[in-house]
Amino acid sequence: MTTSELWSRAAAERYDTEDSEMFSAAVLGPTLDFLAELAGDGRALEFAIGTGRVGVPLRERGVRVAGIELSEPMAAVLRRKVDEDTLPVVIGDMATTVVPGTFTLVYLVYNTISNLLTQVECFRNAARHLEPGGRFVIELGVPPLRSLPLGQVAVPFEVGERHLGLDTFDLVEQVLVSHHFTRDGDDGRYRRDASRHRYAWPAELDLMARIAGLELERRVADWDGSPFAQDSPKHISVWRKPT
């Protein structure tokens, strides 16, 4: 079900360093506040927990967190930070893997649902794990198709001294490929990586949620709760399982 390449051992080892901005207090603070409030006194389940960027500090705040992760190398990096008893992780895909027990919160951050072609199964799996009244939270970018002039299929999302990133779009299949050119060292060489994703609009996600028996509770532009508008580049969406 997963369309993007598995995170290899080498990619897992450099993940925390190359994505260091996402570990900053400015990014993580509002994220943790948002999720901790929704989790309350219950348990939280993170789909695609990765190296624990969100799950580990959320556990440190006192929220009982479990995770699902497809990449064993990514989970191995997480395991250096926290033991299995403190933060259990099941190896498997987030569309079908089942974790024992029920949760007040299931969450999926940093555009990771786009790794799945069968995204509706991810919603069904979230609903399967939720207690009545529990919430499913997704962080996802809004497809930047307005940036595409007629006939153009590529949009750059970062142009820096050490990294060039651009997305190419297949508008028929609704698939994008993210291309990364990263400078390794100072010898002028660049490492090239690419991953395939299915992009989805907020309205599509709401339909998937309905199919899974979930109801949209709110949608905001960022973790700080700012209003979602037509020019927002991403959204945080919260769906609730009826009681």
Short mmCIF file of C-alpha atoms in Angstrom, two decimals:
data_model
loop_
_atom_site.label_atom_id
_atom_site.label_comp_id
_atom_site.label_asym_id
_atom_site.label_seq_id
_atom_site.Cartn_x
_atom_site.Cartn_y
_atom_site.Cartn_z
CA MET A 1 0.00 0.00 0.00
CA THR A 2 2.94 2.32 0.52
CA THR A 3 4.14 4.10 -2.60
CA SER A 4 7.19 5.92 -1.24
CA GLU A 5 10.48 4.13 -0.87
CA LEU A 6 11.24 2.60 2.51
CA TRP A 7 13.48 4.70 4.71
CA SER A 8 16.84 2.97 4.47
CA ARG A 9 19.34 2.73 7.31
CA ALA A 10 21.42 5.58 5.84
CA ALA A 11 18.34 7.80 5.46
CA ALA A 12 17.19 7.02 9.00
CA GLU A 13 20.62 7.87 10.43
CA ARG A 14 20.64 11.34 8.85
CA TYR A 15 16.92 12.10 9.27
CA ASP A 16 17.12 14.00 12.57
CA THR A 17 20.03 16.12 11.35
CA GLU A 18 18.70 16.99 7.90
CA ASP A 19 15.24 17.81 9.28
CA SER A 20 16.59 19.62 12.34
CA GLU A 21 14.28 22.62 11.85
CA MET A 22 11.27 20.35 12.44
CA PHE A 23 12.74 19.49 15.86
CA SER A 24 12.91 23.13 16.96
CA ALA A 25 10.86 24.42 19.89
CA ALA A 26 9.07 26.83 17.55
CA VAL A 27 7.70 23.91 15.52
CA LEU A 28 7.29 21.27 18.22
CA GLY A 29 5.87 23.47 20.97
CA PRO A 30 2.50 24.24 19.32
CA THR A 31 2.32 20.69 17.91
CA LEU A 32 2.70 19.10 21.33
CA ASP A 33 0.26 21.55 22.94
CA PHE A 34 -2.38 20.73 20.33
CA LEU A 35 -1.99 16.96 20.58
CA ALA A 36 -1.66 16.80 24.37
CA GLU A 37 -4.92 18.70 24.79
CA LEU A 38 -6.77 16.28 22.53
CA ALA A 39 -5.23 13.20 24.15
CA GLY A 40 -6.24 14.34 27.63
CA ASP A 41 -5.85 11.51 30.13
CA GLY A 42 -6.13 8.85 27.43
CA ARG A 43 -3.67 7.07 25.17
CA ALA A 44 -2.32 8.41 21.86
CA LEU A 45 -1.30 6.41 18.79
CA GLU A 46 1.04 7.90 16.19
CA PHE A 47 0.87 6.50 12.68
CA ALA A 48 4.33 6.53 10.99
CA ILE A 49 6.09 7.55 14.19
CA GLY A 50 9.50 7.57 12.50
CA THR A 51 12.41 8.48 14.77
CA GLY A 52 10.05 9.85 17.41
CA ARG A 53 10.25 13.56 16.57
CA VAL A 54 6.74 14.10 18.00
CA GLY A 55 6.02 10.89 19.89
CA VAL A 56 9.03 11.03 22.24
CA PRO A 57 8.50 14.59 23.57
CA LEU A 58 4.74 13.96 23.75
CA ARG A 59 5.48 10.95 25.96
CA GLU A 60 7.77 13.14 28.06
CA ARG A 61 4.78 15.40 28.67
CA GLY A 62 2.99 12.49 30.28
CA VAL A 63 0.84 11.32 27.37
CA ARG A 64 0.88 7.54 26.98
CA VAL A 65 2.04 7.14 23.38
CA ALA A 66 2.30 4.08 21.13
CA GLY A 67 3.40 4.01 17.51
CA ILE A 68 3.24 2.23 14.17
CA GLU A 69 6.26 2.47 11.87
CA LEU A 70 6.97 0.71 8.58
CA SER A 71 10.72 1.33 8.51
CA GLU A 72 12.73 -0.78 10.94
CA PRO A 73 15.80 1.53 10.62
CA MET A 74 13.67 4.55 11.58
CA ALA A 75 12.25 2.66 14.56
CA ALA A 76 15.78 1.66 15.59
CA VAL A 77 16.77 5.33 15.81
CA LEU A 78 13.70 5.98 17.96
CA ARG A 79 14.61 3.08 20.22
CA ARG A 80 17.90 4.79 21.14
CA LYS A 81 15.84 7.62 22.64
CA VAL A 82 13.25 5.65 24.60
CA ASP A 83 12.68 2.02 25.55
CA GLU A 84 9.85 -0.25 24.42
CA ASP A 85 8.08 -0.25 27.78
CA THR A 86 7.91 3.55 27.78
CA LEU A 87 6.88 3.96 24.12
CA PRO A 88 5.88 0.71 22.37
CA VAL A 89 6.17 0.60 18.57
CA VAL A 90 4.68 -1.99 16.22
CA ILE A 91 6.45 -2.50 12.89
CA GLY A 92 3.94 -2.37 10.03
CA ASP A 93 2.02 -0.10 7.69
CA MET A 94 -0.44 2.46 9.03
CA ALA A 95 -3.28 1.29 6.79
CA THR A 96 -3.66 -2.22 8.20
CA THR A 97 -1.49 -2.72 11.30
CA VAL A 98 -3.41 -3.07 14.57
CA VAL A 99 -2.07 -2.03 17.98
CA PRO A 100 -3.66 -3.56 21.10
CA GLY A 101 -6.16 -1.44 23.00
CA THR A 102 -8.04 1.73 22.15
CA PHE A 103 -7.00 5.37 22.08
CA THR A 104 -8.47 8.83 22.62
CA LEU A 105 -6.17 10.20 19.90
CA VAL A 106 -4.68 8.88 16.68
CA TYR A 107 -2.47 11.33 14.80
CA LEU A 108 -0.46 11.51 11.59
CA VAL A 109 1.87 14.46 10.99
CA TYR A 110 4.18 16.02 8.41
CA ASN A 111 2.31 15.02 5.22
CA THR A 112 2.88 11.32 5.83
CA ILE A 113 -0.57 10.16 4.72
CA SER A 114 0.51 11.10 1.20
CA ASN A 115 2.77 8.03 1.27
CA LEU A 116 -0.33 5.88 0.80
CA LEU A 117 -2.30 5.39 -2.39
CA THR A 118 -5.16 3.76 -0.47
CA GLN A 119 -5.62 6.59 2.00
CA VAL A 120 -9.16 5.65 2.95
CA GLU A 121 -7.79 2.50 4.59
CA CYS A 122 -5.72 4.72 6.85
CA PHE A 123 -8.91 6.43 8.03
CA ARG A 124 -10.55 3.07 8.63
CA ASN A 125 -7.55 1.95 10.65
CA ALA A 126 -7.64 5.13 12.72
CA ALA A 127 -11.36 4.64 13.42
CA ARG A 128 -10.67 1.02 14.39
CA HIS A 129 -8.30 2.20 17.13
CA LEU A 130 -10.34 5.12 18.46
CA GLU A 131 -12.55 5.09 21.51
CA PRO A 132 -16.02 6.64 21.02
CA GLY A 133 -15.48 10.39 21.12
CA GLY A 134 -11.79 9.99 20.16
CA ARG A 135 -10.10 12.10 17.50
CA PHE A 136 -8.02 11.49 14.39
CA VAL A 137 -5.63 14.32 13.49
CA ILE A 138 -3.77 14.82 10.20
CA GLU A 139 -1.22 17.46 9.18
CA LEU A 140 -1.09 17.79 5.39
CA GLY A 141 -0.11 20.33 2.78
CA VAL A 142 -2.64 21.75 0.35
CA PRO A 143 -1.66 20.76 -3.22
CA PRO A 144 0.11 23.81 -4.73
CA LEU A 145 -1.50 23.42 -8.13
CA ARG A 146 -2.26 27.13 -8.41
CA SER A 147 1.51 27.60 -8.77
CA LEU A 148 1.45 25.59 -12.02
CA PRO A 149 1.17 27.68 -15.19
CA LEU A 150 -0.61 25.91 -18.03
CA GLY A 151 1.63 23.15 -19.35
CA GLN A 152 4.08 23.19 -16.42
CA VAL A 153 4.41 20.10 -14.22
CA ALA A 154 7.11 21.10 -11.69
CA VAL A 155 7.08 23.41 -8.65
CA PRO A 156 10.16 24.15 -6.50
CA PHE A 157 9.50 24.12 -2.74
CA GLU A 158 13.02 24.89 -1.50
CA VAL A 159 16.00 26.52 -3.20
CA GLY A 160 18.94 26.78 -0.84
CA GLU A 161 22.72 26.58 -0.77
CA ARG A 162 22.74 22.94 0.32
CA HIS A 163 19.32 21.68 -0.79
CA LEU A 164 17.14 21.99 -3.87
CA GLY A 165 13.66 20.50 -3.71
CA LEU A 166 10.95 20.36 -6.34
CA ASP A 167 7.72 18.48 -6.91
CA THR A 168 6.58 17.13 -10.28
CA PHE A 169 2.87 16.42 -10.77
CA ASP A 170 0.85 13.83 -12.63
CA LEU A 171 -2.50 15.62 -12.75
CA VAL A 172 -4.35 12.60 -14.14
CA GLU A 173 -3.26 10.10 -11.49
CA GLN A 174 -3.12 12.77 -8.74
CA VAL A 175 0.43 11.72 -7.87
CA LEU A 176 3.42 13.92 -7.19
CA VAL A 177 7.10 13.02 -7.00
CA SER A 178 9.27 14.97 -4.58
CA HIS A 179 12.83 15.38 -5.87
CA HIS A 180 15.62 16.30 -3.45
CA PHE A 181 19.13 17.34 -4.42
CA THR A 182 21.23 17.61 -1.25
CA ARG A 183 24.82 18.75 -1.11
CA ASP A 184 27.02 16.24 0.73
CA GLY A 185 30.21 17.79 2.08
CA ASP A 186 32.07 20.58 0.31
CA ASP A 187 33.29 18.81 -2.80
CA GLY A 188 30.37 20.02 -4.93
CA ARG A 189 28.63 16.68 -5.18
CA TYR A 190 24.87 16.35 -4.60
CA ARG A 191 22.86 13.35 -3.43
CA ARG A 192 19.59 12.80 -5.29
CA ASP A 193 16.53 11.29 -3.62
CA ALA A 194 12.95 10.98 -4.85
CA SER A 195 9.68 9.72 -3.38
CA ARG A 196 6.17 9.26 -4.78
CA HIS A 197 3.07 10.62 -3.04
CA ARG A 198 -0.65 10.86 -3.64
CA TYR A 199 -1.86 14.39 -3.02
CA ALA A 200 -5.36 14.96 -1.66
CA TRP A 201 -7.63 17.93 -1.06
CA PRO A 202 -9.29 18.60 2.31
CA ALA A 203 -12.71 17.74 0.87
CA GLU A 204 -11.40 14.33 -0.25
CA LEU A 205 -10.14 13.63 3.26
CA ASP A 206 -13.54 14.57 4.69
CA LEU A 207 -15.17 12.00 2.40
CA MET A 208 -12.66 9.34 3.46
CA ALA A 209 -13.46 10.20 7.07
CA ARG A 210 -17.19 9.79 6.44
CA ILE A 211 -16.57 6.40 4.84
CA ALA A 212 -14.69 5.41 8.02
CA GLY A 213 -17.48 6.70 10.25
CA LEU A 214 -15.70 9.86 11.44
CA GLU A 215 -17.01 13.44 11.52
CA LEU A 216 -15.05 16.63 10.83
CA GLU A 217 -14.70 18.58 14.07
CA ARG A 218 -12.40 21.41 13.00
CA ARG A 219 -9.77 22.45 10.48
CA VAL A 220 -7.07 25.05 11.12
CA ALA A 221 -4.11 26.35 9.15
CA ASP A 222 -1.42 25.38 11.66
CA TRP A 223 -0.82 23.90 15.09
CA ASP A 224 -1.27 27.34 16.68
CA GLY A 225 -4.95 27.23 15.71
CA SER A 226 -4.82 30.01 13.09
CA PRO A 227 -7.85 30.01 10.77
CA PHE A 228 -7.74 27.88 7.64
CA ALA A 229 -8.24 30.02 4.49
CA GLN A 230 -8.21 29.54 0.75
CA ASP A 231 -4.54 30.56 0.57
CA SER A 232 -3.35 28.38 3.47
CA PRO A 233 -0.44 26.15 2.35
CA LYS A 234 -1.38 23.35 4.76
CA HIS A 235 -4.03 22.30 7.25
CA ILE A 236 -4.44 20.50 10.54
CA SER A 237 -7.72 18.57 10.42
CA VAL A 238 -9.49 16.89 13.33
CA TRP A 239 -12.17 14.22 12.88
CA ARG A 240 -14.16 12.75 15.75
CA LYS A 241 -15.55 9.26 16.25
CA PRO A 242 -19.18 9.60 17.32
CA THR A 243 -20.11 8.40 20.77
#
